[in-house]
PDB file of C-alpha atoms and ligand atoms in Angstrom:
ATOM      1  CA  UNK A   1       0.000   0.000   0.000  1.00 94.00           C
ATOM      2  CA  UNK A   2       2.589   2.498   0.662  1.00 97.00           C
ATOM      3  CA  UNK A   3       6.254   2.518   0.459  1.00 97.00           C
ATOM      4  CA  UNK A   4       9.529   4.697   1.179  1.00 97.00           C
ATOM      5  CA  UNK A   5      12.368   4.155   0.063  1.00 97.00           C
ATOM      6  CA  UNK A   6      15.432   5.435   0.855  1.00 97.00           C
ATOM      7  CA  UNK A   7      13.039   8.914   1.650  1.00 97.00           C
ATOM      8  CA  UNK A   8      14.659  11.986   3.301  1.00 97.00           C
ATOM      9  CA  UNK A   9      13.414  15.677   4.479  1.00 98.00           C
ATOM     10  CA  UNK A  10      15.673  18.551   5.074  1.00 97.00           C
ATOM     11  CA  UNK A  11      13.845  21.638   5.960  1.00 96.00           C
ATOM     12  CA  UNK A  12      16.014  24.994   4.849  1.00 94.00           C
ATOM     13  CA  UNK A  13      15.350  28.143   6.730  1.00 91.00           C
ATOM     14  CA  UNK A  14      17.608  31.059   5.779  1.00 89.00           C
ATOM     15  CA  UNK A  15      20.836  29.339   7.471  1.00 89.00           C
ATOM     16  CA  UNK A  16      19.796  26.742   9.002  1.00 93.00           C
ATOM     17  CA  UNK A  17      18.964  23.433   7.823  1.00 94.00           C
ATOM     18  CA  UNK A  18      17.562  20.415   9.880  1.00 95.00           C
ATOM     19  CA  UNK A  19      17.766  16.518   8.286  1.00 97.00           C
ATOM     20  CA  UNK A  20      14.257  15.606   9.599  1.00 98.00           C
ATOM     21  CA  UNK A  21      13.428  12.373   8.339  1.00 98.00           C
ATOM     22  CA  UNK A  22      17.359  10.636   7.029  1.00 97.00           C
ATOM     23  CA  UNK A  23      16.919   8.041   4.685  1.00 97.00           C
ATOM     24  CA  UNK A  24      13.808   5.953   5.507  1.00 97.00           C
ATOM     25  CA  UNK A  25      13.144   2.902   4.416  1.00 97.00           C
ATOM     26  CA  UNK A  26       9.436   1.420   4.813  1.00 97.00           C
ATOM     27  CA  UNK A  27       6.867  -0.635   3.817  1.00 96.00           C
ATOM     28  CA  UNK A  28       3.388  -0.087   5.190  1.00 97.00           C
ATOM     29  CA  UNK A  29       0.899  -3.311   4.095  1.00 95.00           C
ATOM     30  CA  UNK A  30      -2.980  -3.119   3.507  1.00 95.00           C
ATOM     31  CA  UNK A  31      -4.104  -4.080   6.783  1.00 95.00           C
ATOM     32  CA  UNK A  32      -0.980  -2.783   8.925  1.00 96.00           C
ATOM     33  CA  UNK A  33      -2.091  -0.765  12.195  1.00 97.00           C
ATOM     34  CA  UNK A  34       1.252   0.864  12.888  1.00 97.00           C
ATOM     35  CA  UNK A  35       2.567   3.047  15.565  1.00 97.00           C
ATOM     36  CA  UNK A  36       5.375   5.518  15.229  1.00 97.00           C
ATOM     37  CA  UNK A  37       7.383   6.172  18.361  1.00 97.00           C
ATOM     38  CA  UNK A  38      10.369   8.007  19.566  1.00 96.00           C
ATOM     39  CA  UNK A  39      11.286  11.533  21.479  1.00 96.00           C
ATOM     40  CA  UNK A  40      10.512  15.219  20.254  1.00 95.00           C
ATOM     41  CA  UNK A  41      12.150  16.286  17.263  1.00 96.00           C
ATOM     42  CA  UNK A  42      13.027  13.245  16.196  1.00 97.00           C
ATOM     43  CA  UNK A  43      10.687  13.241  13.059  1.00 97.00           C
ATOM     44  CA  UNK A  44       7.539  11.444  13.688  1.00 97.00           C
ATOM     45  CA  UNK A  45       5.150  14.577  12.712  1.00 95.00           C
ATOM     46  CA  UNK A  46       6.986  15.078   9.774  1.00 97.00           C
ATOM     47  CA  UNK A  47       6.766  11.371   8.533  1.00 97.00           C
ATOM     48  CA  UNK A  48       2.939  11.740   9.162  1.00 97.00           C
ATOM     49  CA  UNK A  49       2.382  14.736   7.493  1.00 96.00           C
ATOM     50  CA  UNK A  50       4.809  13.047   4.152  1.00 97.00           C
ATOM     51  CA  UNK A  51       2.498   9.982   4.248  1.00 97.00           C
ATOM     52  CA  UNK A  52      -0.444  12.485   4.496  1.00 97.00           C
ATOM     53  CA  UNK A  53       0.905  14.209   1.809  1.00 96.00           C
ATOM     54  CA  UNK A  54       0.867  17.305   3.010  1.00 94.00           C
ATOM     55  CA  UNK A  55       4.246  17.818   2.475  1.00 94.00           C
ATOM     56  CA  UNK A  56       6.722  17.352  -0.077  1.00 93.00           C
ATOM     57  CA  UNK A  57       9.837  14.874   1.002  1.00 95.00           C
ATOM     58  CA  UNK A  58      13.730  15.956  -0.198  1.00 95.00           C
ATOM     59  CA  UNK A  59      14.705  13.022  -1.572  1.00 96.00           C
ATOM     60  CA  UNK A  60      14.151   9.471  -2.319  1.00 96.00           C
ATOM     61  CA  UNK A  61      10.586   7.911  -3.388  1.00 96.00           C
ATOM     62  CA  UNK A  62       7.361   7.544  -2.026  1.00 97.00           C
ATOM     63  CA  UNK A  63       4.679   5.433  -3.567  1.00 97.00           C
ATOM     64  CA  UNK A  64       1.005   5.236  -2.624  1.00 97.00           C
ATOM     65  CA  UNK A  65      -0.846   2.369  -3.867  1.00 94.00           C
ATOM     66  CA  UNK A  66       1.854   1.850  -6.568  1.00 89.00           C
ATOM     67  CA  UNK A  67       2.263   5.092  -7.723  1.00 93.00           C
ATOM     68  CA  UNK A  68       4.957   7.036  -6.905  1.00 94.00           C
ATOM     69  CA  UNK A  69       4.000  10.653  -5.562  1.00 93.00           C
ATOM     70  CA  UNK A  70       7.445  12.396  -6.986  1.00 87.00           C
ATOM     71  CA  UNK A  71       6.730  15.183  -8.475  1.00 85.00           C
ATOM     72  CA  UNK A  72       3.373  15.337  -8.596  1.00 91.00           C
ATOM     73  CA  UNK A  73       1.150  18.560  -8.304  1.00 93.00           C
ATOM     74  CA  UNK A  74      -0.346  19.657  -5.399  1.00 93.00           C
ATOM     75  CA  UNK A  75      -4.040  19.282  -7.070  1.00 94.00           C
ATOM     76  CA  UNK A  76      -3.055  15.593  -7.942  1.00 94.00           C
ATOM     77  CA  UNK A  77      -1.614  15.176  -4.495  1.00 95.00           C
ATOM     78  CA  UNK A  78      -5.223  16.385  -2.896  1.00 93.00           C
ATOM     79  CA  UNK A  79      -7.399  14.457  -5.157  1.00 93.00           C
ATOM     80  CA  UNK A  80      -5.496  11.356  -3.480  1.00 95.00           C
ATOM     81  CA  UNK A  81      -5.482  12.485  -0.602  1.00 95.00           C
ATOM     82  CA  UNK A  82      -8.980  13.191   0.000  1.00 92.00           C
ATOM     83  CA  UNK A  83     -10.560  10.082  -1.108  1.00 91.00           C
ATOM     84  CA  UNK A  84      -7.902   7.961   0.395  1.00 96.00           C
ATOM     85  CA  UNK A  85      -6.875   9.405   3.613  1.00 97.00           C
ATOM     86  CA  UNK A  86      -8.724  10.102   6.869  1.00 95.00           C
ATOM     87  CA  UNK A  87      -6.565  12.422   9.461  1.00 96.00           C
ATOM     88  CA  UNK A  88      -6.935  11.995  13.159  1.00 96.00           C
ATOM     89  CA  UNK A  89      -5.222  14.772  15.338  1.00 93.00           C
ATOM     90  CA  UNK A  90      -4.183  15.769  18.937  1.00 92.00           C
ATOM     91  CA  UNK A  91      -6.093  18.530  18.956  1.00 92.00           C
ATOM     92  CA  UNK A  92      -9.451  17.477  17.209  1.00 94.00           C
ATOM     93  CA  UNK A  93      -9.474  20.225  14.804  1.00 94.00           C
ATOM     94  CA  UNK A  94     -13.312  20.412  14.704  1.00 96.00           C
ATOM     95  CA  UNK A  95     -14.523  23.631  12.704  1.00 97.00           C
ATOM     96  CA  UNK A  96     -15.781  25.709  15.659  1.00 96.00           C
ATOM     97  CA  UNK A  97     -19.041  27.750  13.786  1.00 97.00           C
ATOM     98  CA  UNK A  98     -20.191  24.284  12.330  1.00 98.00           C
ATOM     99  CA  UNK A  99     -22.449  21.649  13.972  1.00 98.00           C
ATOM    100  CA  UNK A 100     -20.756  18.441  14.479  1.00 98.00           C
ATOM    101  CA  UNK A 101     -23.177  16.908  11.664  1.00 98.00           C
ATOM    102  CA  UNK A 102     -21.557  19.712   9.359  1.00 98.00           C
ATOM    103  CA  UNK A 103     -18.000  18.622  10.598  1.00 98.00           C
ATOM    104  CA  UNK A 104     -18.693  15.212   9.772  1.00 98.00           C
ATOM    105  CA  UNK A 105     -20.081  15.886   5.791  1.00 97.00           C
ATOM    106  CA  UNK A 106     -17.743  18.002   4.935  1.00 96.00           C
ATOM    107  CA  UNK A 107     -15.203  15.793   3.337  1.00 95.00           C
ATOM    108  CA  UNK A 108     -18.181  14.070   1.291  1.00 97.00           C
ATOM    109  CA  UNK A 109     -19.163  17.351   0.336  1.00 96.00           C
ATOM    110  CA  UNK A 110     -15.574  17.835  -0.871  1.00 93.00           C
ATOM    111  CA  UNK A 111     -15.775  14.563  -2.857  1.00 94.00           C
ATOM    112  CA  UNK A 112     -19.029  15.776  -4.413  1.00 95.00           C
ATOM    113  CA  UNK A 113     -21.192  12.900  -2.971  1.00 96.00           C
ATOM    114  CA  UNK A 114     -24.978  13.916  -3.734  1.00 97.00           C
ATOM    115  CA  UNK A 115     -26.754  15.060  -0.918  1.00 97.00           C
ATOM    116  CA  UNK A 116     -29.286  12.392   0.434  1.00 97.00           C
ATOM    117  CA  UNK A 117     -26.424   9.617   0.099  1.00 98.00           C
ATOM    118  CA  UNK A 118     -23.896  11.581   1.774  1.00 97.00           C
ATOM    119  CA  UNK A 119     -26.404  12.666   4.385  1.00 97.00           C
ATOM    120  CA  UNK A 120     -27.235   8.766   4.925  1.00 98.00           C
ATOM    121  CA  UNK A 121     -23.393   7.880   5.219  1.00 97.00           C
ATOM    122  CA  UNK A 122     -23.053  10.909   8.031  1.00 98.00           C
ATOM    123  CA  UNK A 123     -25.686   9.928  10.104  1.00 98.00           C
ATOM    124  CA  UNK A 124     -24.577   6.239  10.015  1.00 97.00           C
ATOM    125  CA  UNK A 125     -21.160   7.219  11.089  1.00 96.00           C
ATOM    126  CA  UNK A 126     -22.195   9.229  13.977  1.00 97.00           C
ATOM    127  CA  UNK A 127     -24.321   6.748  15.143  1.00 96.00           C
ATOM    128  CA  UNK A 128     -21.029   4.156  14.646  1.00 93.00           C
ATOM    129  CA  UNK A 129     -18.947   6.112  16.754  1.00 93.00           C
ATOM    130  CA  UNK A 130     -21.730   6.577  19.400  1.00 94.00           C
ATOM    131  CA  UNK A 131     -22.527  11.011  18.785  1.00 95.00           C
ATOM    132  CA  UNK A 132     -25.595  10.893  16.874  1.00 96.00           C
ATOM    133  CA  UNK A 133     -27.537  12.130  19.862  1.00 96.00           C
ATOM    134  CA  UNK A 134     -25.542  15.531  19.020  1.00 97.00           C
ATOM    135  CA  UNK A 135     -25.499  15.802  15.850  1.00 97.00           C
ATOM    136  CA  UNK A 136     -26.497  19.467  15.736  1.00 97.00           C
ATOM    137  CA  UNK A 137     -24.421  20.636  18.669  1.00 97.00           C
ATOM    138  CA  UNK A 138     -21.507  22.565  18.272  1.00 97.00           C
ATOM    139  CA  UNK A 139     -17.915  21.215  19.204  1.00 97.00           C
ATOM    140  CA  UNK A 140     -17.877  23.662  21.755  1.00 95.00           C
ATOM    141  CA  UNK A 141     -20.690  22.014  23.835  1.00 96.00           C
ATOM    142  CA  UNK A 142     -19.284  18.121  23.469  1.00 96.00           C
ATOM    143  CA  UNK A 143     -16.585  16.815  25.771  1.00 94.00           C
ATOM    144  CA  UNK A 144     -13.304  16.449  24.808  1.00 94.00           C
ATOM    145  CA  UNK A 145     -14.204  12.660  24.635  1.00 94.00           C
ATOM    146  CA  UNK A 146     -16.820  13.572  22.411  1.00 95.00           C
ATOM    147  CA  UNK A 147     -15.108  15.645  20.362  1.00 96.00           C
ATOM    148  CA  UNK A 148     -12.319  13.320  18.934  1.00 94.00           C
ATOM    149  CA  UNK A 149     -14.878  10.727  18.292  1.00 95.00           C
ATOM    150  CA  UNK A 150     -16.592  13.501  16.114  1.00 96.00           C
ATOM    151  CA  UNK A 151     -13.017  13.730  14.453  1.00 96.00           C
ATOM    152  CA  UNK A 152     -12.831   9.966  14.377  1.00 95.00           C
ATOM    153  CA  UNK A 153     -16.126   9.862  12.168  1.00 96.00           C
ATOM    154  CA  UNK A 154     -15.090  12.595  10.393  1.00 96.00           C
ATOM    155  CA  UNK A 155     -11.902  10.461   9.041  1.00 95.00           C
ATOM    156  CA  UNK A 156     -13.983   7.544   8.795  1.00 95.00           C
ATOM    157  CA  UNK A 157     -16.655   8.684   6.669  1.00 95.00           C
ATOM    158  CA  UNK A 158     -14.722   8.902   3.464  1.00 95.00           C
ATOM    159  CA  UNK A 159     -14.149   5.520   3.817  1.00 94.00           C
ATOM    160  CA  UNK A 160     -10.340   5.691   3.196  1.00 96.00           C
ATOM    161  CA  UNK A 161      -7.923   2.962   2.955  1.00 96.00           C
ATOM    162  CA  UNK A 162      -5.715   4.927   5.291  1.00 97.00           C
ATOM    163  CA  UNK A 163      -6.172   6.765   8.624  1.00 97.00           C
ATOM    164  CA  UNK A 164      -2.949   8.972   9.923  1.00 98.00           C
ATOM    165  CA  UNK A 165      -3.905  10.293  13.273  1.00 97.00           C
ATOM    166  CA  UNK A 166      -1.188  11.878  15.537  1.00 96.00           C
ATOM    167  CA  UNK A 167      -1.528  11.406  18.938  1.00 96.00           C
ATOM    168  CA  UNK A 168      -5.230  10.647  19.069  1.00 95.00           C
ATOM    169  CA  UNK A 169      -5.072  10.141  22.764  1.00 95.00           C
ATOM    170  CA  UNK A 170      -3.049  13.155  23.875  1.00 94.00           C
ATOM    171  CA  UNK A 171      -5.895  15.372  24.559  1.00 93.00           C
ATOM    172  CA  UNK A 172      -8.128  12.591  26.508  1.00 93.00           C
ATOM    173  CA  UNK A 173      -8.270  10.873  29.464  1.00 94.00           C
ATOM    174  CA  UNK A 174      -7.635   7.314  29.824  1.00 93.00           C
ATOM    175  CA  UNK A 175     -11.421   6.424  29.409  1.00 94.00           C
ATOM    176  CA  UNK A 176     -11.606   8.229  26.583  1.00 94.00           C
ATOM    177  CA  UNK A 177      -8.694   7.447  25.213  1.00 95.00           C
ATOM    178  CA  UNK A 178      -9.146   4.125  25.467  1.00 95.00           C
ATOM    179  CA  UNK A 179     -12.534   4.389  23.155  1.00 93.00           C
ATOM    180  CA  UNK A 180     -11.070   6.247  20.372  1.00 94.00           C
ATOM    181  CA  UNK A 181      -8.620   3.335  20.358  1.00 96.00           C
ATOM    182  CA  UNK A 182     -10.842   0.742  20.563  1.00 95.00           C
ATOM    183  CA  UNK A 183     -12.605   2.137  17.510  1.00 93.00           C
ATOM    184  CA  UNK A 184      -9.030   2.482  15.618  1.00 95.00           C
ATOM    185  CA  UNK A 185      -8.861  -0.802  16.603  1.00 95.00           C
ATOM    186  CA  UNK A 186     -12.236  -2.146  15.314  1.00 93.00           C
ATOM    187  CA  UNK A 187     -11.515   0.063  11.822  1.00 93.00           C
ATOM    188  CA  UNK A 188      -8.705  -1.726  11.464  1.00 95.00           C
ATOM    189  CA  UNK A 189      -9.914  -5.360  11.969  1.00 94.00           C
ATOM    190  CA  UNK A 190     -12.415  -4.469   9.324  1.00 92.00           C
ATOM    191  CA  UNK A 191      -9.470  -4.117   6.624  1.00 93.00           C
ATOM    192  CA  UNK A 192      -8.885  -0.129   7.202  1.00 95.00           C
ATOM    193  CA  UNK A 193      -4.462   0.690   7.465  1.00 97.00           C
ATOM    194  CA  UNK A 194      -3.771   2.813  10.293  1.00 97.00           C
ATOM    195  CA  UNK A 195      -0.489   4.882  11.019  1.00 98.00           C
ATOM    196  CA  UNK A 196      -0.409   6.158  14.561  1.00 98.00           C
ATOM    197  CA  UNK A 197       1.996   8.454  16.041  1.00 97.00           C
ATOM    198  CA  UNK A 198       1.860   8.401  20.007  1.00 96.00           C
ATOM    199  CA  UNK A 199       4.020   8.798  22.668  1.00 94.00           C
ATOM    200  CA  UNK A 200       1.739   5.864  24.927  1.00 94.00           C
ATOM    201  CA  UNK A 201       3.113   2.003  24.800  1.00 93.00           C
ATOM    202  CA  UNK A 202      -0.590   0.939  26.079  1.00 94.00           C
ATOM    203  CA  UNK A 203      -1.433   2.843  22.678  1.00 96.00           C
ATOM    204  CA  UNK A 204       1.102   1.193  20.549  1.00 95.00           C
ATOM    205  CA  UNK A 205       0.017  -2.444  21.738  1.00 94.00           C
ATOM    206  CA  UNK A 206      -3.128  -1.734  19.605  1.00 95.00           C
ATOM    207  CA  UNK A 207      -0.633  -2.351  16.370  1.00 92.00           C
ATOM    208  CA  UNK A 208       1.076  -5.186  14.626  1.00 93.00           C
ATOM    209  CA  UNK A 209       3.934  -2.975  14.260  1.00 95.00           C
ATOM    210  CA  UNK A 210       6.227  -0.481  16.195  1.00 96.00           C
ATOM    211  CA  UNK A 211       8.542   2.015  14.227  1.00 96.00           C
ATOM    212  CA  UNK A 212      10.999   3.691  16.638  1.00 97.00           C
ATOM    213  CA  UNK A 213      12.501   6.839  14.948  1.00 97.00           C
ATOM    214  CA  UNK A 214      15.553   8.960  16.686  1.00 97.00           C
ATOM    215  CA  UNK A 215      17.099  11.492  15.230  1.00 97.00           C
ATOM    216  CA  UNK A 216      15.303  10.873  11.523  1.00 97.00           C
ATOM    217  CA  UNK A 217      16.232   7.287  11.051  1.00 97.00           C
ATOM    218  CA  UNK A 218      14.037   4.286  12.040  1.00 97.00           C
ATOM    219  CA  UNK A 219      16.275   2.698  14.631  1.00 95.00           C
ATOM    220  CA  UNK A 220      13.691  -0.455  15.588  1.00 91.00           C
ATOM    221  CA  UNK A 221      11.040  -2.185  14.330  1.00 90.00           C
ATOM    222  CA  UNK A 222       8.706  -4.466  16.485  1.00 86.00           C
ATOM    223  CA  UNK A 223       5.975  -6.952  14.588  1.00 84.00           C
ATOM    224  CA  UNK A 224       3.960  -8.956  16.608  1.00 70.00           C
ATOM    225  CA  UNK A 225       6.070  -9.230  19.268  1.00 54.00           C
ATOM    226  CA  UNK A 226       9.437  -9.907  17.644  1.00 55.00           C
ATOM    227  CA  UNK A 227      11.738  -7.362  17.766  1.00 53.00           C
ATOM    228  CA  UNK A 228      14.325  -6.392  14.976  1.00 56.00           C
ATOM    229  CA  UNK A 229      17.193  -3.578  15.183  1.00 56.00           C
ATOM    230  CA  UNK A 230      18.378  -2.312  12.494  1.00 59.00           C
ATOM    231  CA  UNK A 231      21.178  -0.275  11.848  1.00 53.00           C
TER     232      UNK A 231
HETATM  233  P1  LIG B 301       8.407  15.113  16.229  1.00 74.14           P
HETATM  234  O1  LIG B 301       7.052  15.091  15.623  1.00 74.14           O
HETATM  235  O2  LIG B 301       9.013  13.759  16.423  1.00 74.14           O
HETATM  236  O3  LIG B 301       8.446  15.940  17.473  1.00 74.14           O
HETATM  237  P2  LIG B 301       9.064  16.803  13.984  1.00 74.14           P
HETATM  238  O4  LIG B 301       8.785  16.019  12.762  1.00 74.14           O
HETATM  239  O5  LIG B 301       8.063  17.827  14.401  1.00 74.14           O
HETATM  240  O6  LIG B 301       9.400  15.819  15.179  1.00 74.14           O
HETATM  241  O7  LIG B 301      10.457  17.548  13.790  1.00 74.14           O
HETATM  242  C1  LIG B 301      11.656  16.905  13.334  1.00 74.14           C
HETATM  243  C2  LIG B 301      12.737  17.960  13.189  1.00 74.14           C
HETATM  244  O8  LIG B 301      12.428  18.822  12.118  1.00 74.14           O
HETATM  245  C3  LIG B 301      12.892  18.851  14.414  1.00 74.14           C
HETATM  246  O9  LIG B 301      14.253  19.192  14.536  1.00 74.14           O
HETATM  247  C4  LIG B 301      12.041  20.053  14.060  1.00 74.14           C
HETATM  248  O10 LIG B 301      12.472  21.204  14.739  1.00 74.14           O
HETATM  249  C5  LIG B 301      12.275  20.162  12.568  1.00 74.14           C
HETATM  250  N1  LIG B 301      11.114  20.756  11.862  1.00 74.14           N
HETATM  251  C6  LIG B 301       9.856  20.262  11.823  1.00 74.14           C
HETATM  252  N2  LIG B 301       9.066  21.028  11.058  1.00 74.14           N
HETATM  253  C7  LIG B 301       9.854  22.036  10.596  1.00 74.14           C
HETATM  254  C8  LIG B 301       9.627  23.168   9.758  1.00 74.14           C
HETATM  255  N3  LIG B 301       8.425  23.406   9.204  1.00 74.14           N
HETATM  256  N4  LIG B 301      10.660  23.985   9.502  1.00 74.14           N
HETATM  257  C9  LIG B 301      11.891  23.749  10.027  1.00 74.14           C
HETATM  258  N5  LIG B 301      12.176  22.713  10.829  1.00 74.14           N
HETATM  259  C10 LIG B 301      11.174  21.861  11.115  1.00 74.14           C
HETATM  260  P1  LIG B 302       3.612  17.774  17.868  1.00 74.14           P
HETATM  261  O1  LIG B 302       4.839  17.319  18.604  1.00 74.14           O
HETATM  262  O2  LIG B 302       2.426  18.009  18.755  1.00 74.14           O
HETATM  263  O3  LIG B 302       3.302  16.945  16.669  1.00 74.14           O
HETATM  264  P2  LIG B 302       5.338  19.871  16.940  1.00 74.14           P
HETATM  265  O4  LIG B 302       5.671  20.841  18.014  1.00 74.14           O
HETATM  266  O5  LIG B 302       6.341  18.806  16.606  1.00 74.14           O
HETATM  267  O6  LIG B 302       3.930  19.218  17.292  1.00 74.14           O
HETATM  268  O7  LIG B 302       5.061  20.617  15.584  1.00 74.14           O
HETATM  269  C1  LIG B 302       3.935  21.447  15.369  1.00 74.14           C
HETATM  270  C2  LIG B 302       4.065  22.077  13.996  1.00 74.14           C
HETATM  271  O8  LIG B 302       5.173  22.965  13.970  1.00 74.14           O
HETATM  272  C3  LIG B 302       4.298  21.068  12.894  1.00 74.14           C
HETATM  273  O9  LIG B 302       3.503  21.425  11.775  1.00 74.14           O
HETATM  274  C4  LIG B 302       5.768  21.176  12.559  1.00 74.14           C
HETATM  275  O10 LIG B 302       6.008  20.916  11.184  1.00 74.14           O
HETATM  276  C5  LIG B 302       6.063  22.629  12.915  1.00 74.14           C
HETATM  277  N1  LIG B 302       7.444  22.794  13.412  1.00 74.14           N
HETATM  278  C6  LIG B 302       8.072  22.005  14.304  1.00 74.14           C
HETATM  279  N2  LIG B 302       9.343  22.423  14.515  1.00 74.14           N
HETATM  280  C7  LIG B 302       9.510  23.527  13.723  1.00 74.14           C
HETATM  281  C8  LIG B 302      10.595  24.428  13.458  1.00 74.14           C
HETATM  282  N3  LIG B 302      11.783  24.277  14.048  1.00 74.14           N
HETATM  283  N4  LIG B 302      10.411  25.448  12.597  1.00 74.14           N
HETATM  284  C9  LIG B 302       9.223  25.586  12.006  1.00 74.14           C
HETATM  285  N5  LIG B 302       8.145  24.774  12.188  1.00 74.14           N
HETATM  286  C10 LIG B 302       8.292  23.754  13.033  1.00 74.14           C
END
């Protein structure tokens, strides 16, 4: 589904430049439920937002379902992107002035779904995730809890083959955390890839798979329990 290979990122402010991401290597399968690990700075936001194609890497190749991405435009890049990739973030990044049911139909009205099937597909997506009772409340009046599960249908009802979310837990308490990843978790047994970034173990036992970055290189990869350094 989506590979790197020998990938870097070097971000160049006026004299300074910083090797993010230093020649990655990886290859993420249809069905994977990955985690990304490792201390601040040491790239893991960066590789999300590559994979989410939101931006551009240095050097090396990155393909998505067999294509590779080099090189192409930024209105190719976003019709990929939005009807293959759901985001998940920290900080929920619900639109404030719209209703959560407005949140949620916005990417289908992106993807030009016509109304009454797109309307269908949002209610059925709230009602998955367990918010349909507040459908037309604003973010502002739903718990945090509440609020990334919003996000979490708002990823999910695209349908994508991929869900990025970075740090899905990091805003909720362990309850609530605990639901949003029990819902990654049931995505994912029904066939959907998830890349995680997190900083939690308890969150990265959800996964087949453990990438450990430091200092922009993958330093360790765990898979179902077996553990592999690489150097
Ligand atoms: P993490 O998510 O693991 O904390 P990041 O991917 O945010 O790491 O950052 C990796 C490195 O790249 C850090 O040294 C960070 O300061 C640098 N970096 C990230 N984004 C930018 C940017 N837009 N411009 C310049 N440097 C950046
Ligand atoms: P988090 O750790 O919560 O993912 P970060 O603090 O790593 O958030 O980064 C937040 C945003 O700031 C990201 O979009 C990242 O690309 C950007 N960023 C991080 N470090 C730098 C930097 N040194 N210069 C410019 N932008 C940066």
């Amino acid at each position: 589904m989506i590979t790197l290979k020998n990938l870097s990122k070097i971000y160049r402010t006026e004299d300074i430049e910083t090797t993010a991401l230093n020649d990655i290597n990886l290859v993420v399968n249809s069905g994977d439920f990955l985690a990304i690990m490792g201390p601040s700075g040491c790239g893991k936001s960066t590789l999300l937002s590559i994979l989410g194609m939101l931006e551009s890497h240095t050097s090396g190749e990155y393909l998505f379902l067999d294509e590779d991405l080099t090189g192409k435009s930024e209105h190719n890049l976003s019709e990929i992107r939005k009807s293959n990739i759901g985001f998940i973030f920290q900080s929920f990044n619900l639109i404030d002035d719209l209703t959560v049911f407005e949140n949620v139909v916005l990417p289908l009205q992106y993807l030009g779904v016509p109304k009454e099937e797109r309307e269908q597909r949002t209610e059925a997506i709230l009602k998955r995730v367990g918010i349909d009772h507040r459908a037309n409340h604003l973010p502002q009046f739903l718990s945090g809890g509440q609020q990334q599960r919003v996000a979490v249908a708002r990823a999910l009802v695209i349908n994508p083959k991929v869900v990025l979310a970075d740090e899905p837990t990091g805003n909720l308490d362990s309850k609530n955390g605990e639901d949003v990843m029990q819902l990654l978790r049931d995505l994912n047994s029904e066939g959907t890839t998830v890349i995680m970034v997190t900083h939690s173990e308890v969150d990265a036992q959800y996964g087949n798979r453990i990438v450990r970055l430091f200092d922009g290189k993958i330093i360790a990869e765990h898979s179902e329990k077996q553990v592999k350094e690489v150097d």
